[in-house]
mmCIF file of C-alpha atoms in Angstrom:
data_model
loop_
_atom_site.group_PDB
_atom_site.id
_atom_site.type_symbol
_atom_site.label_atom_id
_atom_site.label_comp_id
_atom_site.label_asym_id
_atom_site.label_seq_id
_atom_site.Cartn_x
_atom_site.Cartn_y
_atom_site.Cartn_z
ATOM 1 C CA ASP A 1 80.478 134.518 124.332
ATOM 2 C CA THR A 2 79.064 131.309 122.876
ATOM 3 C CA GLY A 3 82.117 130.218 120.894
ATOM 4 C CA VAL A 4 84.455 127.308 121.552
ATOM 5 C CA SER A 5 86.433 127.777 124.745
ATOM 6 C CA GLN A 6 89.601 126.004 125.810
ATOM 7 C CA ASP A 7 91.299 125.852 129.165
ATOM 8 C CA PRO A 8 94.038 126.490 130.078
ATOM 9 C CA ARG A 9 95.389 128.855 127.434
ATOM 10 C CA HIS A 10 98.963 128.053 128.367
ATOM 11 C CA LYS A 11 100.529 125.105 130.169
ATOM 12 C CA ILE A 12 104.177 124.695 131.103
ATOM 13 C CA THR A 13 105.161 121.318 132.448
ATOM 14 C CA LYS A 14 108.224 119.215 133.081
ATOM 15 C CA ARG A 15 108.988 116.169 130.990
ATOM 16 C CA GLY A 16 107.319 113.092 132.389
ATOM 17 C CA GLN A 17 104.380 114.903 133.970
ATOM 18 C CA ASN A 18 100.738 114.361 132.965
ATOM 19 C CA VAL A 19 98.625 117.215 131.608
ATOM 20 C CA THR A 20 94.924 117.578 130.836
ATOM 21 C CA PHE A 21 93.234 120.116 128.598
ATOM 22 C CA ARG A 22 89.554 120.957 128.438
ATOM 23 C CA CYS A 23 87.380 122.045 125.510
ATOM 24 C CA ASP A 24 83.835 123.388 125.723
ATOM 25 C CA PRO A 25 82.270 123.315 122.239
ATOM 26 C CA ILE A 26 79.405 125.434 120.940
ATOM 27 C CA SER A 27 76.444 123.989 122.809
ATOM 28 C CA GLU A 28 74.376 122.629 119.925
ATOM 29 C CA HIS A 29 77.352 121.144 118.045
ATOM 30 C CA ASN A 30 77.464 117.350 118.080
ATOM 31 C CA ARG A 31 80.867 117.003 116.393
ATOM 32 C CA LEU A 32 84.097 117.768 118.197
ATOM 33 C CA TYR A 33 87.661 117.628 116.857
ATOM 34 C CA TRP A 34 91.117 117.962 118.364
ATOM 35 C CA TYR A 35 94.028 119.205 116.267
ATOM 36 C CA ARG A 36 97.687 119.914 117.015
ATOM 37 C CA GLN A 37 99.673 122.724 115.457
ATOM 38 C CA THR A 38 103.439 123.155 115.569
ATOM 39 C CA LEU A 39 105.461 126.149 114.429
ATOM 40 C CA GLY A 40 105.274 126.793 110.704
ATOM 41 C CA GLN A 41 102.694 124.081 110.109
ATOM 42 C CA GLY A 42 98.955 123.965 109.699
ATOM 43 C CA PRO A 43 96.794 122.209 112.273
ATOM 44 C CA GLU A 44 96.931 118.390 112.099
ATOM 45 C CA PHE A 45 93.988 116.173 113.003
ATOM 46 C CA LEU A 46 94.238 114.173 116.238
ATOM 47 C CA THR A 47 90.805 112.777 117.071
ATOM 48 C CA TYR A 48 87.077 113.119 116.377
ATOM 49 C CA PHE A 49 83.916 112.714 118.466
ATOM 50 C CA GLN A 50 80.343 112.380 117.268
ATOM 51 C CA ASN A 51 78.395 113.139 120.449
ATOM 52 C CA GLU A 52 80.115 111.029 123.129
ATOM 53 C CA ALA A 53 81.558 108.454 120.739
ATOM 54 C CA GLN A 54 85.201 108.738 119.728
ATOM 55 C CA LEU A 55 85.006 107.620 116.106
ATOM 56 C CA GLU A 56 88.538 108.154 114.838
ATOM 57 C CA LYS A 57 92.047 108.666 116.172
ATOM 58 C CA SER A 58 95.032 109.746 114.115
ATOM 59 C CA ARG A 59 98.226 107.739 114.042
ATOM 60 C CA LEU A 60 99.756 110.890 115.560
ATOM 61 C CA LEU A 61 97.924 110.039 118.776
ATOM 62 C CA SER A 62 100.253 107.703 120.647
ATOM 63 C CA ASP A 63 99.160 105.527 123.567
ATOM 64 C CA ARG A 64 100.145 108.358 125.901
ATOM 65 C CA PHE A 65 97.256 110.447 124.583
ATOM 66 C CA SER A 66 93.650 109.886 125.588
ATOM 67 C CA ALA A 67 90.541 111.912 124.909
ATOM 68 C CA GLU A 68 87.040 111.753 126.280
ATOM 69 C CA ARG A 69 83.752 113.477 125.729
ATOM 70 C CA PRO A 70 81.430 112.344 128.516
ATOM 71 C CA LYS A 71 77.728 112.972 127.831
ATOM 72 C CA GLY A 72 78.611 114.492 124.476
ATOM 73 C CA SER A 73 79.319 117.906 125.944
ATOM 74 C CA PHE A 74 82.808 119.119 126.930
ATOM 75 C CA SER A 75 85.885 117.135 126.001
ATOM 76 C CA THR A 76 89.227 116.514 127.689
ATOM 77 C CA LEU A 77 92.566 115.610 126.149
ATOM 78 C CA GLU A 78 95.124 114.036 128.480
ATOM 79 C CA ILE A 79 98.782 113.501 127.730
ATOM 80 C CA GLN A 80 100.631 111.131 130.048
ATOM 81 C CA ARG A 81 104.392 111.152 130.586
ATOM 82 C CA THR A 82 104.870 114.243 128.468
ATOM 83 C CA GLU A 83 107.859 114.511 126.143
ATOM 84 C CA GLN A 84 109.504 117.601 124.665
ATOM 85 C CA GLY A 85 108.095 116.647 121.276
ATOM 86 C CA ASP A 86 104.593 117.136 122.675
ATOM 87 C CA SER A 87 105.186 120.900 122.829
ATOM 88 C CA ALA A 88 102.617 122.415 120.470
ATOM 89 C CA MET A 89 99.340 124.315 120.257
ATOM 90 C CA TYR A 90 96.373 122.015 120.874
ATOM 91 C CA LEU A 91 93.237 123.236 119.123
ATOM 92 C CA CYS A 92 89.667 122.120 119.626
ATOM 93 C CA ALA A 93 86.917 122.645 117.057
ATOM 94 C CA SER A 94 83.219 121.868 116.915
ATOM 95 C CA SER A 95 80.658 121.674 114.140
ATOM 96 C CA LEU A 96 77.103 120.649 113.266
ATOM 97 C CA GLY A 97 77.963 118.633 110.176
ATOM 98 C CA GLY A 98 76.228 118.916 106.804
ATOM 99 C CA GLY A 99 77.244 120.959 103.764
ATOM 100 C CA ALA A 100 80.617 122.581 104.267
ATOM 101 C CA ASN A 101 80.661 121.295 107.882
ATOM 102 C CA ILE A 102 82.220 124.529 109.056
ATOM 103 C CA GLN A 103 84.414 123.845 112.060
ATOM 104 C CA TYR A 104 84.667 126.583 114.668
ATOM 105 C CA PHE A 105 87.927 126.679 116.586
ATOM 106 C CA GLY A 106 88.840 127.655 120.096
ATOM 107 C CA ALA A 107 91.871 129.804 120.873
ATOM 108 C CA GLY A 108 93.902 126.713 121.737
ATOM 109 C CA THR A 109 96.077 125.532 124.609
ATOM 110 C CA ARG A 110 99.789 126.127 124.155
ATOM 111 C CA LEU A 111 101.810 123.352 125.800
ATOM 112 C CA SER A 112 105.489 123.780 126.614
ATOM 113 C CA VAL A 113 107.330 120.714 127.903
ATOM 114 C CA LEU A 114 110.641 121.557 129.578
ATOM 115 C CA ASP B 1 102.425 113.341 102.190
ATOM 116 C CA GLN B 2 101.304 116.968 102.047
ATOM 117 C CA GLN B 3 97.883 116.761 100.388
ATOM 118 C CA VAL B 4 97.236 120.503 100.673
ATOM 119 C CA LYS B 5 100.053 122.892 99.838
ATOM 120 C CA GLN B 6 100.507 126.603 100.189
ATOM 121 C CA ASN B 7 103.797 127.364 98.517
ATOM 122 C CA SER B 8 104.045 131.031 99.453
ATOM 123 C CA PRO B 9 104.932 131.447 103.134
ATOM 124 C CA SER B 10 104.346 135.193 102.964
ATOM 125 C CA LEU B 11 102.773 137.912 100.840
ATOM 126 C CA SER B 12 102.802 141.708 101.143
ATOM 127 C CA VAL B 13 100.130 143.841 99.470
ATOM 128 C CA GLN B 14 99.386 147.539 99.549
ATOM 129 C CA GLU B 15 96.168 148.653 101.189
ATOM 130 C CA GLY B 16 93.351 148.953 98.669
ATOM 131 C CA ARG B 17 94.903 146.531 96.180
ATOM 132 C CA ILE B 18 93.941 142.911 95.527
ATOM 133 C CA SER B 19 95.449 140.107 97.624
ATOM 134 C CA ILE B 20 95.624 136.698 95.949
ATOM 135 C CA LEU B 21 96.465 133.662 98.063
ATOM 136 C CA ASN B 22 97.067 130.333 96.365
ATOM 137 C CA CYS B 23 96.592 126.719 97.364
ATOM 138 C CA ASP B 24 97.272 123.429 95.559
ATOM 139 C CA TYR B 25 96.039 119.978 96.463
ATOM 140 C CA THR B 26 96.780 116.429 95.396
ATOM 141 C CA ASN B 27 93.720 114.477 96.592
ATOM 142 C CA SER B 28 91.024 114.592 93.909
ATOM 143 C CA MET B 29 88.516 113.085 96.376
ATOM 144 C CA PHE B 30 88.199 116.264 98.442
ATOM 145 C CA ASP B 31 84.581 117.487 98.495
ATOM 146 C CA TYR B 32 84.942 120.883 100.154
ATOM 147 C CA PHE B 33 87.640 123.491 100.464
ATOM 148 C CA LEU B 34 87.731 126.132 103.176
ATOM 149 C CA TRP B 35 89.827 129.178 103.967
ATOM 150 C CA TYR B 36 90.604 130.124 107.533
ATOM 151 C CA LYS B 37 92.261 133.246 108.880
ATOM 152 C CA LYS B 38 94.384 133.228 112.016
ATOM 153 C CA TYR B 39 95.528 136.116 114.178
ATOM 154 C CA PRO B 40 98.284 135.588 116.776
ATOM 155 C CA ALA B 41 97.061 134.008 120.021
ATOM 156 C CA GLU B 42 93.687 133.156 118.487
ATOM 157 C CA GLY B 43 92.270 130.056 116.876
ATOM 158 C CA PRO B 44 91.605 129.860 113.131
ATOM 159 C CA THR B 45 88.466 131.733 112.039
ATOM 160 C CA PHE B 46 86.381 130.485 109.109
ATOM 161 C CA LEU B 47 86.307 132.829 106.112
ATOM 162 C CA ILE B 48 84.748 131.180 103.084
ATOM 163 C CA SER B 49 84.214 127.748 101.566
ATOM 164 C CA ILE B 50 83.622 126.195 98.166
ATOM 165 C CA SER B 51 82.162 122.876 97.130
ATOM 166 C CA SER B 52 84.143 120.771 94.660
ATOM 167 C CA ILE B 53 81.222 121.033 92.217
ATOM 168 C CA LYS B 54 81.510 124.816 92.033
ATOM 169 C CA ASP B 55 84.204 126.993 90.493
ATOM 170 C CA LYS B 56 83.564 130.242 92.346
ATOM 171 C CA ASN B 57 82.092 131.471 95.596
ATOM 172 C CA GLU B 58 81.881 135.073 96.679
ATOM 173 C CA ASP B 59 81.219 136.680 100.063
ATOM 174 C CA GLY B 60 81.701 140.415 100.285
ATOM 175 C CA ARG B 61 85.353 141.254 99.713
ATOM 176 C CA PHE B 62 86.329 137.574 99.595
ATOM 177 C CA THR B 63 86.102 135.340 96.525
ATOM 178 C CA VAL B 64 87.384 131.800 96.214
ATOM 179 C CA PHE B 65 88.084 130.244 92.811
ATOM 180 C CA LEU B 66 88.462 126.505 92.250
ATOM 181 C CA ASN B 67 90.184 124.957 89.221
ATOM 182 C CA LYS B 68 89.641 121.211 89.580
ATOM 183 C CA SER B 69 91.616 120.227 86.509
ATOM 184 C CA ALA B 70 94.660 122.018 87.902
ATOM 185 C CA LYS B 71 93.879 121.000 91.522
ATOM 186 C CA HIS B 72 94.288 124.633 92.458
ATOM 187 C CA LEU B 73 92.287 127.177 94.396
ATOM 188 C CA SER B 74 92.828 130.812 95.191
ATOM 189 C CA LEU B 75 91.403 133.366 97.599
ATOM 190 C CA HIS B 76 90.987 136.925 96.359
ATOM 191 C CA ILE B 77 90.556 139.796 98.800
ATOM 192 C CA VAL B 78 89.441 143.078 97.258
ATOM 193 C CA PRO B 79 90.119 145.717 98.442
ATOM 194 C CA SER B 80 92.735 144.674 100.978
ATOM 195 C CA GLN B 81 92.520 146.338 104.376
ATOM 196 C CA PRO B 82 95.035 146.546 107.266
ATOM 197 C CA GLY B 83 92.809 144.256 109.357
ATOM 198 C CA ASP B 84 93.336 141.526 106.766
ATOM 199 C CA SER B 85 96.931 141.086 107.962
ATOM 200 C CA ALA B 86 96.983 137.533 109.348
ATOM 201 C CA VAL B 87 97.983 133.981 108.467
ATOM 202 C CA TYR B 88 95.631 132.348 105.965
ATOM 203 C CA PHE B 89 95.155 128.593 105.869
ATOM 204 C CA CYS B 90 93.658 126.578 103.055
ATOM 205 C CA ALA B 91 91.905 123.400 104.231
ATOM 206 C CA ALA B 92 89.953 120.564 102.646
ATOM 207 C CA PHE B 93 87.869 117.559 103.608
ATOM 208 C CA ARG B 94 86.252 114.546 102.040
ATOM 209 C CA PHE B 95 82.660 113.666 102.841
ATOM 210 C CA ILE B 96 82.512 110.096 104.174
ATOM 211 C CA SER B 97 78.943 109.602 105.462
ATOM 212 C CA ASN B 98 76.436 111.322 107.696
ATOM 213 C CA PHE B 99 78.484 110.265 110.719
ATOM 214 C CA GLY B 100 81.843 110.237 109.047
ATOM 215 C CA ASN B 101 84.891 112.126 110.186
ATOM 216 C CA GLU B 102 85.118 115.187 107.996
ATOM 217 C CA LYS B 103 88.519 116.049 109.383
ATOM 218 C CA LEU B 104 90.220 119.027 107.837
ATOM 219 C CA THR B 105 93.556 118.694 106.064
ATOM 220 C CA PHE B 106 95.363 122.017 106.265
ATOM 221 C CA GLY B 107 98.089 123.672 104.246
ATOM 222 C CA THR B 108 101.036 125.312 106.000
ATOM 223 C CA GLY B 109 99.612 128.818 105.736
ATOM 224 C CA THR B 110 100.497 132.122 104.067
ATOM 225 C CA ARG B 111 101.252 135.191 106.160
ATOM 226 C CA LEU B 112 99.550 138.185 104.531
ATOM 227 C CA THR B 113 100.766 141.669 105.405
ATOM 228 C CA ILE B 114 98.785 144.684 104.225
ATOM 229 C CA ILE B 115 100.952 147.767 103.879
ATOM 230 C CA PRO B 116 99.118 151.028 104.701
#
């Protein structure tokens, strides 16, 4: 399977704990995106990487959130001091750019903060 | 500010008939529109796209129509099949530059149920 993979698929944590999610994009894709989806809503943009450079962060991404993409390959999204409002599905997508810039999504990591 | 809107949360269609899913947008600067399909416990899967300079794009059973003056697009599925039952998201982006962030702005989705 050469699609976008995300790990873990589910994460349950207690409020105040730190969590880290991983995304492995399609290997030749240089663009990587993180989105967050809550119940009844569409995915909302969080942050964007072009190769290893983080070029944009949404205002939704508070200081407790940090993302990296070392060497322009896999990416990690860390949430520090989790809050109940962080409970959501975190989706990763990758693309090649150009034309319709079709973004291919992983299955997501569902975070539940108790 | 919801720039992409899907006003029908759900739609039921009989198998073999046409399914029509609608989407409205407010940002006239969008360059591309895309439809994604999502099954439970899976990520969104790309279906079909249309450039803002076109008014129709067709791919097999799926056709997307764009009416720029009305800021409206629709996805037609003909004939509808049971496997089409899923949540459908309309999304759009604006081209910034060769290295720009073409982030997708999504609608809230329409749950399509195909009745056998």
